[in-house]
Each structure stands twice: as C-alpha cells, then as structure tokens.
CSV table of C-alpha atoms in Angstrom, one decimal:
chain,number,residue,atom,x,y,z
A,1,MET,CA,-227.7,-47.0,129.6
A,2,GLU,CA,-228.6,-44.7,126.7
A,3,LYS,CA,-225.9,-42.3,125.8
A,4,GLN,CA,-227.8,-39.2,126.8
A,5,SER,CA,-228.1,-40.8,130.3
A,6,PHE,CA,-224.3,-40.9,130.6
A,7,TYR,CA,-224.3,-37.2,131.7
A,8,ASP,CA,-226.0,-35.2,134.4
A,9,PHE,CA,-227.4,-32.1,132.5
A,10,LYS,CA,-229.0,-30.7,135.6
A,11,ILE,CA,-232.3,-29.9,133.8
A,12,GLY,CA,-234.0,-28.9,137.1
A,13,THR,CA,-231.2,-26.4,137.8
A,14,ILE,CA,-231.5,-25.0,134.3
A,15,ILE,CA,-235.3,-24.6,134.7
A,16,ARG,CA,-234.9,-22.9,138.1
A,17,PHE,CA,-232.2,-20.5,136.8
A,18,ILE,CA,-234.3,-19.5,133.8
A,19,LYS,CA,-237.3,-18.8,136.0
A,20,LYS,CA,-235.1,-16.8,138.4
A,21,ARG,CA,-233.8,-14.7,135.6
A,22,LYS,CA,-237.3,-14.4,134.1
A,23,ALA,CA,-235.7,-15.1,130.7
A,24,LYS,CA,-237.9,-15.2,127.6
A,25,LYS,CA,-235.3,-16.2,125.0
A,26,VAL,CA,-232.5,-18.7,125.8
A,27,LEU,CA,-229.5,-19.6,123.6
A,28,ILE,CA,-228.2,-23.2,124.2
A,29,GLN,CA,-224.6,-23.9,123.4
A,30,ALA,CA,-222.9,-27.3,123.6
A,31,PRO,CA,-219.8,-29.1,122.3
A,32,ASP,CA,-220.4,-31.1,119.2
A,33,GLY,CA,-220.1,-34.4,121.1
A,34,LEU,CA,-222.8,-33.4,123.5
A,35,LYS,CA,-225.3,-31.6,121.2
A,36,GLN,CA,-227.3,-34.7,120.2
A,37,LEU,CA,-227.2,-36.0,123.7
A,38,PHE,CA,-228.7,-32.8,125.1
A,39,LEU,CA,-231.4,-32.3,122.5
A,40,PRO,CA,-233.8,-35.0,123.9
A,41,TYR,CA,-234.0,-32.8,127.1
A,42,LEU,CA,-235.0,-29.8,125.1
A,43,GLU,CA,-238.5,-31.0,124.9
A,44,GLU,CA,-238.6,-31.2,128.7
A,45,LEU,CA,-237.5,-27.6,128.9
A,46,ARG,CA,-240.2,-26.6,126.5
A,47,ARG,CA,-242.8,-28.4,128.4
A,48,GLU,CA,-241.8,-26.9,131.7
A,49,LEU,CA,-241.2,-23.4,130.2
A,50,PRO,CA,-243.8,-23.0,127.4
A,51,ASN,CA,-243.4,-19.2,127.3
A,52,VAL,CA,-239.6,-19.4,126.7
A,53,GLU,CA,-238.1,-19.5,123.3
A,54,PHE,CA,-235.1,-21.8,123.0
A,55,ILE,CA,-232.4,-21.3,120.3
A,56,ILE,CA,-229.6,-23.8,119.6
A,57,SER,CA,-226.1,-22.6,118.6
A,58,GLY,CA,-224.9,-24.9,115.8
A,59,ASP,CA,-221.3,-23.7,115.9
A,60,PRO,CA,-218.6,-25.5,117.7
A,61,ALA,CA,-218.1,-25.0,121.4
A,62,TYR,CA,-214.4,-25.8,122.0
A,63,GLY,CA,-214.6,-24.4,125.5
A,64,SER,CA,-216.2,-21.6,127.5
A,65,CYS,CA,-213.5,-19.4,125.9
A,66,PHE,CA,-215.7,-19.8,122.8
A,67,LEU,CA,-218.8,-18.6,124.5
A,68,ALA,CA,-221.7,-17.7,122.2
A,69,GLU,CA,-222.0,-14.1,123.3
A,70,ILE,CA,-222.0,-12.7,119.8
A,71,GLU,CA,-224.8,-15.0,118.7
A,72,ALA,CA,-226.8,-14.3,121.9
A,73,LYS,CA,-226.6,-10.5,121.3
A,74,ARG,CA,-227.6,-10.9,117.7
A,75,VAL,CA,-230.8,-12.9,118.6
A,76,ASN,CA,-231.5,-10.8,121.7
A,77,ALA,CA,-231.2,-13.7,124.1
A,78,ASP,CA,-231.7,-13.0,127.8
A,79,LEU,CA,-229.6,-16.0,128.8
A,80,ILE,CA,-226.9,-18.5,127.6
A,81,VAL,CA,-227.0,-22.1,128.7
A,82,HIS,CA,-223.5,-23.3,128.1
A,83,ILE,CA,-223.0,-27.1,128.4
A,84,GLY,CA,-219.9,-29.1,129.2
A,85,HIS,CA,-217.5,-26.5,130.6
A,86,THR,CA,-216.8,-24.3,133.6
A,87,GLU,CA,-216.6,-20.5,133.5
A,88,TYR,CA,-213.6,-19.1,131.7
A,89,TYR,CA,-214.2,-15.4,132.0
A,90,LYS,CA,-217.0,-13.1,133.2
A,91,ALA,CA,-219.6,-13.0,130.4
A,92,SER,CA,-221.4,-9.8,129.4
A,93,ILE,CA,-224.7,-11.8,129.1
A,94,PRO,CA,-226.1,-13.9,132.0
A,95,THR,CA,-224.8,-17.4,131.6
A,96,ILE,CA,-225.4,-20.7,133.4
A,97,TYR,CA,-222.6,-23.3,133.0
A,98,VAL,CA,-223.8,-26.8,133.1
A,99,GLU,CA,-220.8,-29.0,133.8
A,100,ALA,CA,-222.4,-32.2,132.5
A,101,PHE,CA,-220.7,-34.6,134.9
A,102,SER,CA,-220.4,-38.2,133.7
A,103,LYS,CA,-222.5,-40.8,135.6
A,104,LEU,CA,-220.0,-43.5,134.7
A,105,THR,CA,-217.9,-44.9,137.5
A,106,LEU,CA,-214.8,-46.9,137.9
A,107,THR,CA,-215.9,-50.5,137.7
A,108,GLU,CA,-214.1,-53.4,139.4
A,109,THR,CA,-213.1,-54.8,136.0
A,110,LEU,CA,-211.6,-51.4,134.9
A,111,ALA,CA,-209.9,-51.0,138.2
A,112,GLU,CA,-208.2,-54.3,137.8
A,113,LYS,CA,-207.1,-53.4,134.3
A,114,LEU,CA,-205.6,-50.2,135.6
A,115,LEU,CA,-203.7,-51.8,138.4
A,116,ASN,CA,-202.3,-54.5,136.1
A,117,HIS,CA,-201.3,-52.0,133.5
A,118,ILE,CA,-199.5,-49.7,135.9
A,119,LYS,CA,-197.8,-52.7,137.7
A,120,ASP,CA,-196.0,-53.6,134.5
A,121,LEU,CA,-194.6,-50.0,134.2
A,122,ASN,CA,-192.5,-50.2,137.4
A,123,VAL,CA,-193.5,-46.7,138.7
A,124,LYS,CA,-194.2,-45.3,142.2
A,125,ASN,CA,-195.3,-41.7,141.8
A,126,ILE,CA,-198.4,-40.9,139.7
A,127,GLY,CA,-199.9,-37.6,138.7
A,128,LEU,CA,-203.7,-37.8,138.4
A,129,CYS,CA,-205.9,-35.4,136.4
A,130,SER,CA,-209.1,-35.5,134.6
A,131,VAL,CA,-211.3,-33.7,132.1
A,132,LEU,CA,-214.3,-31.9,133.7
A,133,GLN,CA,-216.8,-34.6,133.0
A,134,HIS,CA,-214.9,-37.1,135.2
A,135,VAL,CA,-213.5,-34.9,138.1
A,136,LYS,CA,-215.9,-36.6,140.5
A,137,CYS,CA,-214.1,-39.9,139.8
A,138,ILE,CA,-210.6,-38.5,140.8
A,139,GLU,CA,-210.9,-39.3,144.5
A,140,HIS,CA,-212.0,-42.9,143.7
A,141,VAL,CA,-209.1,-43.5,141.5
A,142,LYS,CA,-206.7,-41.9,144.0
A,143,LYS,CA,-207.8,-44.2,146.8
A,144,LEU,CA,-207.5,-47.2,144.5
A,145,LEU,CA,-203.9,-46.3,143.7
A,146,GLU,CA,-202.9,-45.3,147.2
A,147,ASN,CA,-204.4,-48.6,148.6
A,148,ASN,CA,-202.1,-50.4,146.3
A,149,GLY,CA,-198.9,-48.6,147.3
A,150,TYR,CA,-198.6,-45.8,144.8
A,151,LYS,CA,-198.0,-42.1,145.7
A,152,VAL,CA,-200.6,-40.0,144.0
A,153,TYR,CA,-200.3,-36.3,143.2
A,154,ILE,CA,-203.2,-34.1,142.3
A,155,GLY,CA,-202.3,-30.5,141.4
A,156,LYS,CA,-204.2,-27.3,142.2
A,157,HIS,CA,-206.4,-26.0,139.4
A,158,GLY,CA,-205.1,-23.4,137.0
A,159,PRO,CA,-206.6,-20.0,136.0
A,160,TYR,CA,-209.0,-21.5,133.4
A,161,THR,CA,-210.2,-24.4,135.4
A,162,LYS,CA,-212.4,-24.8,138.5
A,163,TYR,CA,-211.4,-28.1,140.1
A,164,ASP,CA,-208.1,-29.5,141.4
A,165,GLY,CA,-206.8,-32.0,138.9
A,166,GLN,CA,-209.0,-30.6,136.1
A,167,VAL,CA,-207.3,-29.9,132.7
A,168,VAL,CA,-208.5,-28.2,129.6
A,169,GLY,CA,-206.9,-27.9,126.2
A,170,CYS,CA,-205.0,-24.7,127.0
A,171,ASP,CA,-204.5,-25.2,130.8
A,172,TYR,CA,-202.5,-28.1,132.1
A,173,ILE,CA,-201.4,-26.2,135.2
A,174,SER,CA,-202.7,-28.8,137.6
A,175,ALA,CA,-200.5,-31.5,136.0
A,176,LEU,CA,-197.5,-29.2,135.5
A,177,SER,CA,-197.6,-28.2,139.2
A,178,VAL,CA,-196.8,-31.8,140.2
A,179,ASN,CA,-194.7,-32.7,137.2
A,180,ASP,CA,-191.4,-32.8,138.9
A,181,ASN,CA,-192.7,-35.3,141.5
A,182,VAL,CA,-194.2,-37.9,139.2
A,183,ASP,CA,-193.0,-40.7,137.0
A,184,LEU,CA,-196.1,-40.6,134.7
A,185,HIS,CA,-199.5,-38.9,134.4
A,186,LEU,CA,-202.8,-40.7,134.5
A,187,ILE,CA,-205.7,-38.8,132.9
A,188,ILE,CA,-209.4,-39.8,133.2
A,189,SER,CA,-210.7,-39.0,129.7
A,190,GLY,CA,-212.2,-40.2,126.5
A,191,GLY,CA,-210.7,-39.3,123.1
A,192,LEU,CA,-207.2,-38.2,122.4
A,193,PHE,CA,-207.0,-34.4,122.5
A,194,HIS,CA,-206.6,-33.9,126.2
A,195,PRO,CA,-204.3,-36.9,126.8
A,196,ILE,CA,-202.1,-35.8,123.9
A,197,GLY,CA,-202.1,-32.2,125.1
A,198,LEU,CA,-201.1,-33.5,128.6
A,199,GLY,CA,-198.2,-35.4,127.2
A,200,LEU,CA,-197.0,-32.4,125.1
A,201,ALA,CA,-197.3,-30.0,128.1
A,202,THR,CA,-195.5,-32.3,130.6
A,203,LEU,CA,-193.2,-34.4,128.4
A,204,LYS,CA,-193.9,-37.3,130.7
A,205,PRO,CA,-195.5,-40.7,130.0
A,206,VAL,CA,-199.3,-40.6,129.8
A,207,ILE,CA,-201.8,-43.3,130.6
A,208,LYS,CA,-205.5,-42.7,129.7
A,209,LEU,CA,-208.3,-44.2,131.8
A,210,ASP,CA,-211.3,-44.3,129.5
A,211,LEU,CA,-214.6,-44.9,131.4
A,212,TYR,CA,-216.6,-44.9,128.2
A,213,GLU,CA,-214.7,-47.8,126.5
A,214,GLU,CA,-213.6,-49.4,129.8
A,215,LYS,CA,-210.0,-49.3,128.6
A,216,VAL,CA,-206.6,-48.3,129.9
A,217,VAL,CA,-204.3,-47.0,127.2
A,218,ASN,CA,-200.7,-46.1,127.3
A,219,LEU,CA,-200.4,-43.1,124.9
A,220,THR,CA,-196.8,-42.3,125.5
A,221,LYS,CA,-195.7,-43.5,122.0
A,222,GLU,CA,-198.6,-41.6,120.4
A,223,VAL,CA,-197.5,-38.4,122.2
A,224,GLU,CA,-193.9,-39.1,120.9
A,225,LYS,CA,-195.3,-39.5,117.4
A,226,VAL,CA,-197.2,-36.2,117.6
A,227,LEU,CA,-194.2,-34.5,119.1
A,228,ARG,CA,-192.1,-35.5,116.2
A,229,LYS,CA,-194.6,-34.1,113.8
A,230,ARG,CA,-194.8,-30.9,115.8
A,231,TYR,CA,-191.0,-30.5,115.6
A,232,TRP,CA,-191.2,-31.2,111.9
A,233,ARG,CA,-193.7,-28.2,111.6
A,234,ILE,CA,-191.4,-26.1,113.7
A,235,MET,CA,-188.3,-27.0,111.6
A,236,ASN,CA,-190.3,-26.1,108.4
A,237,SER,CA,-190.9,-22.7,109.9
A,238,LEU,CA,-187.3,-21.8,110.7
A,239,ASN,CA,-186.8,-20.1,107.4
A,240,ALA,CA,-190.2,-18.6,107.1
A,241,GLU,CA,-190.3,-14.9,106.3
A,242,LYS,CA,-194.0,-14.1,106.2
A,243,PHE,CA,-196.3,-15.1,109.0
A,244,GLY,CA,-200.1,-15.0,109.3
A,245,ILE,CA,-201.0,-14.4,112.9
A,246,ILE,CA,-204.5,-15.8,113.5
A,247,VAL,CA,-206.4,-13.7,116.1
A,248,GLY,CA,-209.6,-15.0,117.7
A,249,MET,CA,-212.3,-12.5,118.2
A,250,ARG,CA,-214.1,-14.4,120.9
A,251,LYS,CA,-213.5,-12.6,124.2
A,252,GLY,CA,-211.9,-15.7,125.8
A,253,GLN,CA,-209.6,-16.3,122.8
A,254,TYR,CA,-208.5,-12.7,122.1
A,255,ARG,CA,-205.0,-12.3,123.4
A,256,PRO,CA,-203.6,-8.9,122.1
A,257,SER,CA,-200.5,-8.9,124.3
A,258,LEU,CA,-199.5,-12.3,123.1
A,259,VAL,CA,-200.0,-11.3,119.5
A,260,SER,CA,-197.9,-8.2,120.0
A,261,SER,CA,-195.1,-10.2,121.6
A,262,ILE,CA,-195.1,-12.6,118.6
A,263,GLU,CA,-195.0,-9.7,116.2
A,264,GLU,CA,-192.0,-8.2,118.0
A,265,LEU,CA,-190.1,-11.5,117.7
A,266,ILE,CA,-190.9,-11.7,114.0
A,267,ARG,CA,-189.7,-8.1,113.4
A,268,LYS,CA,-186.5,-8.8,115.3
A,269,ARG,CA,-185.8,-11.7,113.0
A,270,GLY,CA,-186.4,-9.5,110.0
A,271,GLY,CA,-189.6,-11.1,109.0
A,272,LYS,CA,-193.1,-9.7,108.2
A,273,SER,CA,-196.5,-10.6,109.6
A,274,ALA,CA,-200.2,-9.7,109.3
A,275,ARG,CA,-203.0,-10.3,111.7
A,276,ILE,CA,-205.8,-12.5,110.4
A,277,VAL,CA,-209.1,-12.3,112.3
A,278,MET,CA,-210.6,-15.8,112.3
A,279,ASP,CA,-212.7,-17.8,114.8
A,280,ILE,CA,-213.0,-21.2,112.9
A,281,ILE,CA,-209.8,-22.2,111.2
A,282,THR,CA,-209.8,-24.7,108.3
A,283,GLU,CA,-207.4,-25.5,105.5
A,284,GLU,CA,-210.0,-24.4,103.0
A,285,ARG,CA,-210.1,-20.9,104.5
A,286,LEU,CA,-206.3,-20.6,104.7
A,287,LEU,CA,-206.0,-21.6,101.0
A,288,ASN,CA,-207.7,-18.3,100.1
A,289,PHE,CA,-204.5,-16.6,101.1
A,290,GLY,CA,-202.6,-18.5,98.5
A,291,ASN,CA,-198.8,-18.0,99.0
A,292,ASP,CA,-199.0,-14.8,100.9
A,293,PHE,CA,-197.8,-16.5,104.1
A,294,ASP,CA,-195.1,-19.1,104.7
A,295,ALA,CA,-196.5,-20.2,108.1
A,296,TYR,CA,-199.4,-19.4,110.4
A,297,ILE,CA,-199.5,-18.9,114.2
A,298,VAL,CA,-202.7,-19.5,116.0
A,299,THR,CA,-203.1,-17.3,119.1
A,300,SER,CA,-206.7,-18.3,119.9
A,301,CYS,CA,-206.7,-22.0,120.6
A,302,PRO,CA,-204.0,-24.7,120.6
A,303,ARG,CA,-206.5,-27.3,119.6
A,304,VAL,CA,-206.3,-26.4,115.9
A,305,PRO,CA,-202.6,-27.1,115.2
A,306,VAL,CA,-202.5,-30.2,117.4
A,307,ASP,CA,-205.9,-31.7,116.3
A,308,ASP,CA,-205.4,-31.3,112.5
A,309,LEU,CA,-201.9,-32.6,111.9
A,310,GLY,CA,-202.4,-33.9,108.4
A,311,GLU,CA,-204.9,-31.3,107.2
A,312,PHE,CA,-202.9,-28.2,106.8
A,313,LYS,CA,-200.4,-27.8,103.9
A,314,LYS,CA,-198.3,-25.1,105.5
A,315,PRO,CA,-196.9,-25.0,109.0
A,316,ILE,CA,-199.5,-23.9,111.5
A,317,LEU,CA,-198.0,-23.3,115.0
A,318,THR,CA,-199.1,-22.8,118.6
A,319,PRO,CA,-197.6,-19.7,120.3
A,320,GLY,CA,-195.2,-21.9,122.2
A,321,GLU,CA,-194.0,-23.5,118.9
A,322,ALA,CA,-193.8,-20.0,117.3
A,323,TYR,CA,-191.5,-18.9,120.1
A,324,MET,CA,-189.2,-21.9,119.5
A,325,ALA,CA,-189.1,-21.3,115.7
A,326,LEU,CA,-188.5,-17.5,116.1
A,327,THR,CA,-185.8,-17.7,118.7
A,328,GLY,CA,-184.2,-21.0,117.6
A,329,LYS,CA,-184.5,-22.4,121.1
A,330,LEU,CA,-185.5,-25.9,120.2
A,331,GLU,CA,-184.2,-28.0,123.1
A,332,LYS,CA,-187.4,-28.0,125.2
A,333,TYR,CA,-190.8,-28.3,123.6
A,334,ILE,CA,-193.2,-25.6,124.7
A,335,PHE,CA,-197.0,-26.3,124.8
A,336,PRO,CA,-199.3,-24.5,124.5
A,337,TRP,CA,-198.3,-20.9,125.3
C-alpha cells in the first residue's frame, strides 16, 4: 500500500462541501507529516473543480488550534480545508475538518505481539486511548484485550477532542479520567510526541501500539528520561528573575487569562516578565533576545518545550512547569497546563 493510501482523505466529501459553499478560492492546511501524502489528491480536486483556485499553507499545522485563519483572510479564501484534526474552536471562516482516519488495522501478528508484551507486565487494568487517526481501531483493541481477561477503560473525550479515548497534545482528559483505575495506559499512535505527553500527564506506564511499524513499544523508561530532563529545566528556573512569556496569536492558542495568572505569580515572587508574541518558536528566534530573559514560558502549545529538549539553551517551560517553578511545589509534575 502506498503511503498516501494509508489515510482516508474523504476527497468526495471535500468536493461536495466546496460545491455546497460555492467556494472559488480554497486554502488547504495539513500537518507536515500529511502534506506530501495529500498533495497527489490535489490534482483530483482540480479536475473535479476546474473553476476553484486551491492554495496550500506551507506553515506547520500542529493542531486545529493553529487554524490558518490569518492566511485565509489575507488571500481572500472562501473556505479552509483542514486535514488531520477535529474542530478545536468555532472558526470565523467556513472550515471543513478532514479527520484523515488511518486505513491500517490491527493484524493478527501485531495482536499477538501486543498480548505477549502485556502478559509479561503482570497487569490487569488498562487505559486505552488513541490519536485521531486510529480512533476507529479502539474498539477492536478493546475487544482483543477483554477477550483475554483484561479490564479496559476508555475515558470520555475532553474539551478539545471529539471522540472518547482520543488524545491531543494539550488534552489528555480521556486518559486522566480513568487514570485512578488503571495500571498502565495503552495508546494507539505512531511517533513519540503523544505517547510521551500521555506519560507526562498521567505519570503511569505507557505502551505504544504502532500500526505503521507493526510494533509494540514500552515507553515508560523514555517518559522517565524526559521527566528527569523536564525537572532539570524546572530546577534551572527556580532562581530566574526575568521571564519571557510567549503568547500565541492564533485564536486557538491565545490564552490571556492563563498569561495573566502566570504574570501574577511572577510578580508575587518579585520577578519581572514581558509578553512575547510568537507563533512559531525556535532557538534561533529566542537568541535575538540575548540575555534579556532567564527563562521562557510557552502559553500557546506544550509541544514546543517537550519536543525540543536539546535545542533550547535556556529553560523553556510549559505553564504547568512554570507553576511548579514559581510556587516551589515540585512534588507532583504538572502537564501541560
């Protein structure tokens, strides 16, 4: 199967939606990992809709919190086609969310690997969750585990997700809602970001079921390694006096009340802070501030501090970590908010 065939991009649905809206200019936004997989279908859209102009957003799409409304307004687009995420907030421009469900399924070989792996862990109660692309596989995995004597818990979805058991980088509510009942969490996902985030949020062992690589991976030690590094960043911030508070300008990442509460904590501790408006955060951009700040706090997206552990020279904290550093309450790790 070619990689672009791994996902259901619902091209027919997109075409019908564009026709219904009578859109003449459409902006397409997709995560970096899905951009090149979606592009082959762009020609089909152009053939079916020869009078429609399609424009591609080249910027990252970390989630639907990073919706390309600014770009769409600038190019006068009638519609946004957002690939790979569910709705995060009510957009000011008509938007269709294409969930891009994976067509991969749990094979017999992978199912056997999973059962053998969990058997060795001596657990009974399992929390089950998934990234959006694999939520249709949740019930299959649940039945497999239950048929083999395990108690499976799937939490209700949170405020920024659509499906029970679904997690995103800033919303692990579904897993947290069952956290007290489980011995470990099993996540259906590729990559490391969501599994690591799951471990940081729940502080429980994490097993990743990877349908792409047909692997079962215990990431508990990796989470512990990341947690140690996060604590190292927090400890390096305990004596910080000047904080740069990074504020996202995307509607889904703009959290003024959170920013204000962090500023108040800094003032109470006798420190100083400044708001920095920035959507895409890199070490190169932060270097432009020289030594003006001792540490940075990212209020827009927890992905940046957790994803780029080795890139940033100065401590760069999530809001939860900032709360720990500013209050001195270090006993329980807080992720992300």
